[in-house]
Amino acid sequence: MNKTRLDDLSGGSQATSGDNFLQQGVMAALAGRLARFSGIGKIALLCVFLMLPLMIQSNYAMRVIIYICLYIVLAMGLNVVMGFTGLLNIGHAAFYATGAYTTAILMKQFGMSFWLTVPAGMTLGVVLGVAIGLPTLRLRDDYLAMVTLGFGQIVYIVANNWMGLTRGPRGIADIPSPFLGWGDWAIPIDSYTAFYYLIFSFVLFTIFACIRVRDSRVGLAWTAIREDEDVAAVMGVNLVLYKTMSFAFSAALGALAGSFFAVFQHFVSPNSFTILESVIIITIPIIGGLGSIPGTIVGAVIMIGLPEIFRAASEYRMVVVGAFMVLMMIFKPEGLFGKKQFQQMYKA
Amino acid sequence: MFWQQFTNWISLGAMYAMLAIGYTMVYGIIKLINFAHGEIFMCGAFFTWWFMSVFHIPLPVAALLGIMMATGLGIAVERIAYRPLRNAPRFAVVISVLGVSIFLQNMARIIWGAEFQVFEVDFGIPPLILGTVIIPFKKIFIFGTSVICMASLAVFVKKTYLGKAMRATAADWEAAEMMGINVNMVIVLTFAIGSAMAAVAGILFAVNYNSIDPYMGFNAGMKAFAAAVLGGIGNIYGAMLGGLFLGVVEGVGSAYISSMYRDAFAFGLLILALIFRPKGLLGEGKTGE
């Protein structure tokens, strides 16, 4: 990567300041441009997305777009743990399932409003995130990956077997649609257009939350942990606290996506939360570039949108993705839009 | 009744032990988990089934061919996903191997279909009857094969020159290289032996359950990993002990607690082991640091 390795011993940051653009690659620079888009540009883009249901008539296309949005929320949540904090989590579907089942059970059994089940699901997700985060924080990358994989599988097994709560493999059907407003002015959210606006607002909320957290003290602490745990600890970053926070934040976003999934499908069953689901979610930020928000969005479009376009070849999607992951890690470990991390630049 | 079930648990445990050895050996040398190990286990069983059902080759020959192909696959995994990333951050290697695992699993699904395939083997040997306990021959075959494989591996690692080189590389990579050991060769050898053991375990698994499917590698791989951690990762005898222990725990759990949560016991045990005794039963070093 860098030929002047000896110079790095004294001042690593100076070596890169000059050729930043070339070092980070064209795609990353493009992503940077996108992020610094002028205010008017952002508003115009927002208007385009808001008018999308008016322009697209096909229900099928709307459904695909809604799914892309859903996976953006999921992948953003995972991106917090993987991209910002540098911890592997291959069990994100567990949090997704938590949100979906919480909403399904509370709405179906207790007749609660959707808007109350969302924070309830997110809270439960946070509890679960802390429960898995705390005991595994001392583990290194590969161990963490295995444990989260096992954890995701446990949640799936519980959802499949706890007949009293989840009705097992039969799933929970006929989940009612959410309403916006009260009494006589209640608008049911039951059309594709309405669901699109709902998930779009979730996406905006997620992007906003991620950017704000990333730029806060917490986000800086996460970045420090990602770059070098030991140095971060020496600098006074409380590793246990911040890693747990990262897991909790990620879990809350996963549960948010789950709540939407439950009302959108009107049906939840354990089959939606298998390991394959976690694997699909994990590939999105990896393709887009770990830690990059525009990258995650593009990743979701590639992973969810492209297989719909190339319907005939969709069987090969996971094969291509698997091969792509290997090649990406060898040739471009920072992903399509990601910035090179400190580790990647200075270690060998 | 208990002893009848006990024979089941032990033969299952022996299979986990075989698979766990692969994890532990690879970990011992390159300090990384081989995520594709479960997939090699699955491919070993599928190659054998393929030779048997398509070419009508008898089991011993088909098994030998299947093991050879799985070994080749294991070496290819090392070549493609590990070697180019040897100096990369661990995070990147984990993702790359995960990619290999996804690739192999879905390739198997496309080639051989997602359904269960029947893997019927008839030994034609009557079961062994010890008092009230009836032990089918296939259980004895599974246990016997595992013991023979593990014993010969133990002898190989302990007594031969190559085994010594492997132990030296595991202890200190750089020092071993300075002593003239071809570390690359040792790593390839480790992957080859681990993959061969995984393929044997896969075939035994197929003999035991009479059916195979492209997703069988995931659960078995996870459980074997749990066994390896339980025994103390990096320690071959620990993996054997951990595998047997896991087989018994899973059996006892599903027999006396709940058979529905059968798979959850192994994963739960893995998480508990990592929290309370991360170095495992026979482990000397620290895990996950």
XYZ file of C-alpha atoms in Angstrom:
637
model
C 0.000 0.000 0.000
C 2.503 2.616 1.026
C 6.055 2.434 -0.135
C 7.376 4.891 2.412
C 6.812 2.669 5.383
C 9.745 3.988 7.372
C 8.300 7.481 7.337
C 5.132 6.244 8.926
C 6.940 5.514 12.119
C 7.138 9.208 12.836
C 4.030 10.712 11.345
C 1.531 8.495 9.608
C -1.122 11.112 9.051
C 1.143 13.471 7.138
C 1.967 10.885 4.550
C -1.588 10.665 3.328
C -2.750 14.248 3.538
C -1.460 15.123 0.093
C -2.789 12.316 -2.052
C -5.984 11.776 -0.138
C -8.095 11.714 -3.239
C -6.079 9.043 -5.006
C -5.661 6.954 -1.877
C -9.339 6.771 -1.138
C -10.294 5.914 -4.644
C -12.725 7.429 -7.051
C -15.818 5.794 -5.621
C -15.116 7.003 -2.112
C -14.517 10.499 -3.426
C -17.809 10.300 -5.275
C -19.532 9.228 -2.089
C -17.913 12.157 -0.330
C -19.267 14.516 -3.000
C -22.706 12.970 -2.553
C -22.567 13.449 1.186
C -21.545 17.095 0.791
C -24.335 17.629 -1.707
C -25.753 21.113 -1.462
C -28.866 21.713 0.584
C -31.001 22.308 -2.506
C -29.785 19.069 -4.018
C -30.778 17.167 -0.898
C -34.236 18.713 -0.857
C -34.688 17.916 -4.556
C -33.659 14.312 -3.919
C -36.073 14.118 -0.990
C -38.892 15.458 -3.214
C -38.134 12.814 -5.831
C -38.365 10.069 -3.223
C -41.545 11.549 -1.760
C -43.183 11.606 -5.201
C -42.017 8.114 -6.071
C -45.430 6.461 -5.457
C -47.019 8.922 -7.882
C -44.555 8.050 -10.594
C -44.568 4.285 -10.143
C -47.874 2.609 -10.860
C -46.878 -1.023 -10.581
C -47.587 -2.632 -7.220
C -44.753 -5.042 -7.784
C -42.205 -2.262 -8.250
C -43.503 -0.530 -5.127
C -43.118 -3.747 -3.194
C -39.503 -4.092 -4.287
C -38.816 -0.485 -3.345
C -40.391 -1.015 0.078
C -38.197 -4.068 0.580
C -35.118 -2.109 -0.388
C -36.043 0.519 2.210
C -36.640 -2.173 4.822
C -33.207 -3.630 4.201
C -31.646 -0.169 4.321
C -32.936 0.167 7.890
C -31.698 -3.320 8.775
C -28.294 -2.868 7.174
C -27.854 0.588 8.730
C -28.395 -1.004 12.112
C -25.806 -3.657 11.392
C -23.481 -1.020 9.984
C -23.362 0.605 13.412
C -21.854 -2.530 14.937
C -19.766 -3.659 11.986
C -18.830 -0.428 10.284
C -18.630 2.098 13.100
C -17.405 -0.134 15.919
C -15.718 -2.918 13.967
C -17.450 -5.825 15.729
C -18.760 -8.717 13.691
C -22.375 -9.690 14.137
C -23.808 -12.534 12.065
C -27.020 -12.728 14.057
C -28.719 -9.492 13.165
C -31.886 -11.333 12.143
C -32.366 -12.076 15.849
C -33.089 -8.402 16.533
C -35.199 -8.197 13.408
C -37.241 -11.151 14.704
C -37.554 -9.538 18.124
C -39.132 -6.422 16.671
C -41.409 -8.366 14.353
C -42.667 -10.734 17.038
C -43.115 -7.976 19.610
C -45.282 -5.984 17.227
C -47.176 -9.056 16.057
C -47.954 -10.357 19.538
C -48.774 -7.010 21.119
C -51.053 -5.952 18.247
C -52.719 -9.317 17.817
C -53.121 -10.473 21.421
C -53.381 -7.199 23.271
C -54.783 -4.948 20.563
C -52.119 -2.353 21.161
C -51.504 0.492 18.719
C -48.662 -0.028 16.264
C -47.003 3.167 17.443
C -46.717 1.775 20.980
C -45.396 -1.559 19.829
C -42.517 0.086 17.965
C -40.839 1.492 21.092
C -41.720 -1.718 22.935
C -40.001 -3.798 20.261
C -37.021 -1.468 20.210
C -36.707 -1.682 23.991
C -36.803 -5.448 23.880
C -34.237 -5.341 21.083
C -31.970 -3.190 23.244
C -32.328 -5.629 26.145
C -31.418 -8.493 23.835
C -28.567 -6.500 22.309
C -27.113 -5.850 25.749
C -27.665 -9.482 26.707
C -25.641 -10.708 23.748
C -23.219 -7.789 23.792
C -22.097 -7.905 27.419
C -20.847 -11.480 27.717
C -19.170 -11.560 24.309
C -17.318 -8.276 24.410
C -14.015 -9.815 25.337
C -14.139 -12.020 22.274
C -12.185 -11.356 19.147
C -13.598 -11.025 15.631
C -13.917 -14.665 14.636
C -15.249 -15.778 18.017
C -17.745 -12.974 18.072
C -18.903 -14.034 14.628
C -19.465 -17.602 15.778
C -21.236 -16.616 18.991
C -23.569 -14.175 17.258
C -24.283 -16.856 14.659
C -25.212 -19.233 17.472
C -27.275 -16.550 19.149
C -29.211 -15.891 15.950
C -29.846 -19.608 15.656
C -31.086 -19.794 19.267
C -33.604 -17.012 18.623
C -34.768 -18.862 15.506
C -35.125 -22.134 17.432
C -37.066 -20.406 20.210
C -39.385 -18.731 17.688
C -39.897 -22.095 16.056
C -40.626 -24.030 19.242
C -42.230 -21.731 21.802
C -45.722 -22.586 20.635
C -47.477 -20.666 23.420
C -45.914 -17.363 22.466
C -45.057 -17.477 18.788
C -47.332 -20.277 17.544
C -44.172 -21.964 16.228
C -43.785 -22.695 12.538
C -47.416 -21.789 11.826
C -46.557 -18.171 12.524
C -48.827 -15.311 13.527
C -51.256 -14.303 10.807
C -53.739 -11.445 10.305
C -51.714 -8.753 12.004
C -53.865 -5.600 11.694
C -52.748 -2.547 9.749
C -51.520 0.456 11.694
C -53.529 3.686 11.861
C -52.340 7.237 11.673
C -54.348 9.648 13.858
C -57.182 9.103 16.323
C -60.897 8.404 16.355
C -62.733 9.570 13.257
C -59.602 10.877 11.610
C -57.710 7.622 11.746
C -56.102 6.875 8.386
C -55.325 3.213 7.900
C -51.880 2.403 6.534
C -52.743 -0.468 4.259
C -51.818 0.482 0.698
C -48.382 0.163 -0.841
C -48.157 3.947 -1.054
C -48.913 4.365 2.640
C -46.452 1.647 3.594
C -43.859 3.299 1.403
C -44.227 6.575 3.282
C -44.061 4.737 6.587
C -40.840 2.892 5.763
C -39.414 5.979 4.076
C -39.867 7.918 7.282
C -38.138 5.075 9.119
C -35.272 5.262 6.634
C -34.938 9.010 7.137
C -35.039 8.546 10.902
C -32.375 5.844 10.675
C -30.070 7.901 8.470
C -30.506 10.916 10.726
C -29.869 8.877 13.878
C -26.822 7.186 12.388
C -25.242 10.426 11.211
C -25.892 12.161 14.516
C -24.524 9.295 16.553
C -21.531 8.833 14.288
C -20.548 12.469 14.697
C -21.080 12.512 18.447
C -18.681 11.612 21.240
C -20.103 8.102 21.198
C -19.389 7.749 17.496
C -15.830 8.947 17.994
C -15.374 6.397 20.751
C -16.701 3.688 18.422
C -14.292 4.715 15.686
C -11.446 4.649 18.175
C -12.427 1.111 19.205
C -12.621 0.044 15.580
C -9.208 1.405 14.730
C -7.382 0.083 17.728
C -9.018 -1.284 20.822
C -5.962 -1.126 23.035
C -5.129 2.440 22.119
C -8.760 3.415 22.664
C -8.723 1.843 26.111
C -5.515 3.676 26.977
C -7.118 6.928 25.856
C -9.869 6.377 28.382
C -12.618 4.912 26.219
C -14.717 2.573 28.328
C -14.700 -0.462 26.052
C -17.491 -2.391 27.762
C -19.820 0.597 27.870
C -19.306 1.708 24.282
C -19.369 -1.744 22.746
C -22.591 -2.525 24.592
C -24.032 0.793 23.436
C -23.131 -0.094 19.878
C -24.910 -3.428 20.116
C -27.935 -1.810 21.777
C -28.221 0.909 19.127
C -27.895 -1.617 16.348
C -30.486 -3.884 17.949
C -32.958 -1.024 18.288
C -32.737 -0.282 14.566
C -33.073 -3.975 13.745
C -36.208 -4.185 15.881
C -37.603 -1.065 14.184
C -37.307 -2.802 10.828
C -38.918 -5.889 12.332
C -41.949 -3.926 13.540
C -42.484 -2.593 10.049
C -42.074 -6.043 8.549
C -44.795 -7.457 10.815
C -47.447 -4.916 9.794
C -46.389 -4.841 6.164
C -46.599 -8.610 5.725
C -49.513 -9.022 8.170
C -47.787 -12.300 8.966
C -44.656 -13.384 10.791
C -43.153 -16.848 10.939
C -39.722 -18.099 11.994
C -38.819 -18.766 8.370
C -38.305 -15.049 7.800
C -35.525 -14.943 10.376
C -33.195 -17.746 9.422
C -29.427 -17.602 9.231
C -29.777 -16.893 5.516
C -31.551 -13.670 6.410
C -28.675 -12.619 8.675
C -26.237 -13.452 5.915
C -28.125 -11.329 3.384
C -28.176 -8.432 5.835
C -24.481 -8.760 6.582
C -23.496 -8.625 2.918
C -25.208 -5.255 2.365
C -22.814 -3.035 4.338
C -19.870 -5.159 3.223
C -20.650 -4.589 -0.449
C -21.378 -0.918 0.072
C -18.414 -0.280 2.292
C -18.349 -0.784 6.031
C -19.045 2.374 7.958
C -20.333 4.265 4.955
C -23.961 5.412 4.995
C -24.358 6.044 1.225
C -22.530 2.763 0.698
C -25.062 0.884 2.791
C -27.926 2.375 0.773
C -26.295 1.381 -2.505
C -25.535 -2.039 -1.045
C -29.209 -2.570 -0.256
C -30.194 -1.550 -3.782
C -27.660 -4.006 -5.207
C -28.539 -6.895 -2.904
C -32.335 -6.553 -2.945
C -33.020 -4.671 -6.174
C -30.707 -6.417 -8.642
C -31.978 -9.962 -8.014
C -35.482 -8.704 -8.814
C -34.317 -7.262 -12.123
C -32.314 -10.343 -13.060
C -35.077 -12.665 -12.007
C -33.834 -15.597 -14.076
C -30.434 -15.510 -12.433
C -31.678 -14.824 -8.908
C -30.936 -18.402 -7.940
C -27.275 -17.572 -8.364
C -27.450 -14.480 -6.207
C -25.880 -15.986 -3.103
C -23.187 -17.775 -5.127
C -22.207 -14.503 -6.758
C -22.352 -12.706 -3.423
C -20.121 -15.316 -1.783
C -17.519 -15.067 -4.510
C -17.830 -11.290 -4.451
C -17.135 -11.170 -0.707
C -13.891 -13.079 -1.149
C -12.717 -10.982 -4.098
C -13.709 -7.771 -2.360
C -11.726 -8.619 0.760
C -8.673 -9.419 -1.353
C -8.764 -6.476 -3.753
C -10.894 -3.769 -2.189
C -11.500 -4.499 1.513
C -13.047 -1.087 2.130
C -16.071 -1.831 -0.081
C -17.453 0.169 -2.983
C -17.930 3.410 -1.099
C -16.018 2.944 2.106
C -13.024 4.863 3.238
C -9.872 2.988 3.973
C -9.494 2.406 7.650
C -6.381 3.245 9.529
C -5.654 -0.448 10.056
C -5.916 -1.221 6.389
C -3.636 1.618 5.413
C -0.840 1.074 7.853
C -0.749 -2.612 8.606
C 1.429 -4.323 6.014
C -32.853 -47.641 28.014
C -30.146 -45.294 29.200
C -27.325 -47.382 27.794
C -29.189 -47.799 24.538
C -29.342 -44.045 24.144
C -25.839 -43.670 25.452
C -24.460 -45.541 22.442
C -26.278 -43.064 20.199
C -24.837 -40.068 21.993
C -21.321 -41.445 21.951
C -21.364 -42.194 18.227
C -22.775 -38.729 17.552
C -20.166 -37.237 19.864
C -17.408 -39.052 17.980
C -18.579 -37.387 14.763
C -18.552 -33.967 16.387
C -15.081 -34.727 17.688
C -13.845 -35.534 14.175
C -15.195 -32.270 12.888
C -13.941 -30.324 15.892
C -10.397 -31.548 15.234
C -10.401 -29.690 11.918
C -11.360 -26.423 13.597
C -8.827 -26.864 16.326
C -5.931 -27.790 14.022
C -6.499 -24.857 11.688
C -6.908 -22.556 14.640
C -3.738 -23.848 16.206
C -1.697 -22.932 13.149
C -3.192 -19.751 11.745
C -5.136 -18.546 14.801
C -8.329 -18.187 12.791
C -11.586 -20.082 12.654
C -12.273 -21.860 9.386
C -15.874 -20.891 8.690
C -15.958 -23.057 5.582
C -15.246 -26.191 7.592
C -18.914 -27.148 7.915
C -19.270 -26.749 4.156
C -16.373 -29.100 3.506
C -18.050 -31.604 5.811
C -21.211 -31.274 3.704
C -19.307 -31.509 0.406
C -17.494 -34.656 1.567
C -20.825 -36.364 2.137
C -22.252 -35.064 -1.129
C -19.262 -36.093 -3.262
C -19.480 -39.592 -1.820
C -23.220 -39.745 -2.409
C -22.686 -38.472 -5.931
C -20.136 -41.188 -6.768
C -22.395 -43.810 -5.249
C -25.648 -42.806 -6.880
C -24.439 -41.581 -10.272
C -21.521 -43.907 -10.988
C -22.688 -46.801 -8.775
C -19.313 -47.084 -7.117
C -19.324 -49.090 -3.850
C -19.132 -47.132 -0.619
C -15.474 -47.688 0.341
C -14.173 -46.481 -3.038
C -16.716 -43.680 -3.268
C -15.828 -42.581 0.242
C -12.150 -42.521 -0.624
C -12.819 -40.427 -3.740
C -15.145 -38.148 -1.767
C -12.520 -37.628 0.920
C -9.900 -36.825 -1.703
C -12.126 -34.281 -3.403
C -13.066 -32.652 -0.107
C -9.380 -32.486 0.794
C -8.697 -30.749 -2.502
C -11.513 -28.348 -1.742
C -10.030 -27.593 1.663
C -6.657 -26.830 0.092
C -8.378 -24.601 -2.476
C -10.142 -22.697 0.318
C -6.806 -22.030 1.964
C -5.298 -20.930 -1.316
C -8.112 -18.616 -2.340
C -9.508 -17.160 0.861
C -6.684 -17.311 3.395
C -3.339 -16.983 1.699
C -3.901 -13.654 -0.102
C -5.123 -12.208 3.189
C -2.481 -13.531 5.498
C -1.340 -10.079 6.576
C -4.756 -8.439 6.338
C -6.814 -7.451 9.405
C -8.601 -10.413 10.941
C -11.968 -8.829 10.186
C -11.299 -9.049 6.442
C -10.286 -12.708 6.624
C -13.413 -13.624 8.547
C -15.598 -11.964 5.913
C -13.687 -13.596 3.083
C -14.059 -17.084 4.565
C -17.698 -16.398 5.298
C -17.991 -15.608 1.599
C -16.448 -18.981 0.740
C -18.926 -20.673 3.043
C -21.892 -18.917 1.411
C -20.502 -19.750 -2.010
C -20.042 -23.461 -1.300
C -23.399 -23.872 0.384
C -25.314 -22.247 -2.445
C -23.250 -23.960 -5.112
C -24.167 -27.292 -3.535
C -27.803 -26.234 -3.466
C -27.730 -25.372 -7.174
C -25.863 -28.509 -8.229
C -27.559 -31.086 -6.028
C -30.855 -29.379 -5.179
C -32.129 -28.088 -1.861
C -34.030 -31.275 -0.940
C -32.840 -34.100 1.224
C -31.026 -36.850 -0.639
C -31.250 -40.424 0.529
C -27.927 -41.893 1.558
C -28.757 -45.535 2.045
C -26.031 -47.882 3.217
C -26.675 -51.481 4.160
C -23.796 -53.200 5.898
C -25.638 -56.510 6.136
C -24.128 -57.185 9.534
C -26.471 -58.017 12.442
C -26.572 -55.682 15.461
C -24.519 -56.414 18.528
C -26.666 -57.479 21.482
C -25.328 -56.882 24.969
C -27.993 -57.918 27.455
C -30.900 -55.530 26.862
C -28.840 -53.123 24.779
C -29.022 -53.537 21.009
C -26.247 -51.733 19.162
C -26.757 -51.500 15.382
C -23.621 -52.176 13.389
C -23.577 -48.690 11.898
C -23.102 -47.152 15.351
C -20.135 -49.408 15.951
C -18.830 -48.574 12.491
C -19.143 -44.834 13.135
C -17.494 -45.001 16.520
C -14.785 -47.359 15.325
C -13.914 -45.295 12.265
C -13.739 -42.122 14.338
C -11.496 -43.708 16.930
C -9.166 -45.114 14.267
C -8.949 -41.742 12.490
C -8.356 -39.815 15.682
C -5.802 -42.275 16.998
C -3.817 -42.218 13.766
C -3.930 -38.423 13.776
C -2.635 -38.362 17.338
C 0.220 -40.670 16.375
C 0.943 -38.581 13.273
C 1.153 -35.344 15.207
C 3.151 -36.876 18.034
C 5.602 -39.140 16.248
C 6.282 -38.059 12.678
C 8.542 -35.381 11.328
C 5.662 -33.514 9.689
C 3.663 -33.664 12.897
C 6.597 -32.137 14.711
C 6.747 -29.378 12.095
C 3.065 -28.720 12.636
C 3.476 -28.465 16.379
C 6.437 -26.163 15.943
C 4.486 -23.901 13.596
C 1.577 -23.804 16.024
C 3.875 -22.874 18.876
C 5.781 -20.121 17.105
C 5.316 -19.393 13.447
C 8.335 -17.190 12.921
C 10.732 -19.313 14.910
C 9.569 -22.364 12.965
C 10.228 -20.563 9.709
C 13.720 -19.649 10.864
C 14.391 -23.280 11.707
C 13.814 -24.125 8.062
C 10.244 -25.347 8.285
C 8.225 -24.570 5.187
C 5.349 -22.834 6.937
C 3.242 -22.593 3.792
C 3.495 -26.328 3.336
C 2.532 -26.932 6.949
C -0.534 -24.730 6.587
C -1.630 -26.571 3.437
C -1.063 -29.868 5.224
C -3.158 -28.721 8.168
C -6.030 -27.710 5.929
C -5.746 -31.005 4.041
C -5.849 -33.151 7.179
C -8.656 -31.080 8.715
C -10.691 -31.305 5.502
C -10.130 -35.039 5.181
C -11.326 -35.542 8.760
C -14.333 -33.313 8.036
C -15.176 -35.382 4.954
C -14.965 -38.613 6.962
C -17.236 -37.056 9.573
C -19.632 -35.999 6.799
C -19.813 -39.525 5.418
C -20.346 -40.967 8.900
C -23.061 -38.399 9.475
C -24.753 -39.478 6.249
C -24.452 -43.152 7.233
C -26.003 -42.364 10.599
C -28.980 -40.311 9.411
C -29.365 -41.874 5.945
C -29.989 -38.447 4.430
C -27.969 -35.423 3.420
C -28.840 -31.862 2.421
C -26.813 -28.770 1.476
C -27.578 -27.079 4.802
C -26.332 -29.865 7.022
C -22.901 -28.268 7.267
C -24.121 -25.245 9.148
C -25.531 -26.875 12.261
C -22.909 -29.578 12.430
C -20.158 -27.010 11.918
C -21.503 -24.771 14.667
C -21.750 -27.687 17.073
C -18.287 -28.930 16.258
C -16.966 -25.430 16.817
C -18.708 -25.432 20.191
C -17.011 -28.759 20.905
C -13.617 -27.365 19.905
C -14.053 -24.337 22.165
C -15.334 -26.529 24.962
C -12.273 -28.727 24.781
C -9.888 -25.803 24.513
C -9.235 -24.573 21.014
C -5.874 -25.472 19.573
C -5.755 -28.714 21.551
C -6.493 -31.881 19.549
C -7.262 -34.035 22.593
C -9.482 -31.252 23.876
C -11.462 -31.347 20.631
C -11.973 -35.091 20.984
C -13.122 -34.751 24.576
C -15.273 -31.730 23.734
C -16.965 -33.579 20.891
C -17.874 -36.572 23.047
C -18.998 -34.282 25.863
C -21.179 -32.270 23.500
C -22.738 -35.427 22.069
C -23.685 -36.555 25.580
C -24.937 -33.118 26.680
C -27.076 -32.814 23.577
C -28.425 -36.331 24.058
C -29.185 -35.835 27.747
C -30.729 -32.443 27.028
C -33.008 -33.695 24.308
C -33.911 -36.877 26.179
C -34.649 -35.385 29.583
C -35.383 -31.691 29.003
C -36.845 -31.020 25.582
C -36.077 -32.560 22.230
C -37.366 -29.473 20.416
C -34.544 -27.353 21.764
C -31.970 -29.979 20.847
C -29.880 -27.639 18.692
C -30.124 -24.826 21.193
C -28.217 -26.824 23.841
C -25.019 -26.842 21.809
C -25.191 -23.132 21.059
C -26.124 -22.321 24.638
C -23.234 -24.439 25.858
C -20.899 -22.570 23.484
C -21.962 -19.199 24.855
C -21.707 -20.423 28.462
C -18.272 -21.920 27.797
C -17.034 -18.661 26.315
C -18.287 -16.702 29.299
C -17.164 -18.933 32.146
C -14.252 -20.962 30.865
C -12.979 -19.394 27.657
C -9.834 -21.523 27.622
C -11.879 -24.724 27.545
C -11.564 -27.990 29.419
C -8.025 -28.825 28.361
C -6.981 -25.460 26.981
C -3.785 -23.859 28.064
C -3.947 -20.515 26.271
C -6.538 -17.799 26.342
C -9.327 -17.859 23.805
C -10.499 -14.986 21.763
C -7.800 -12.537 22.663
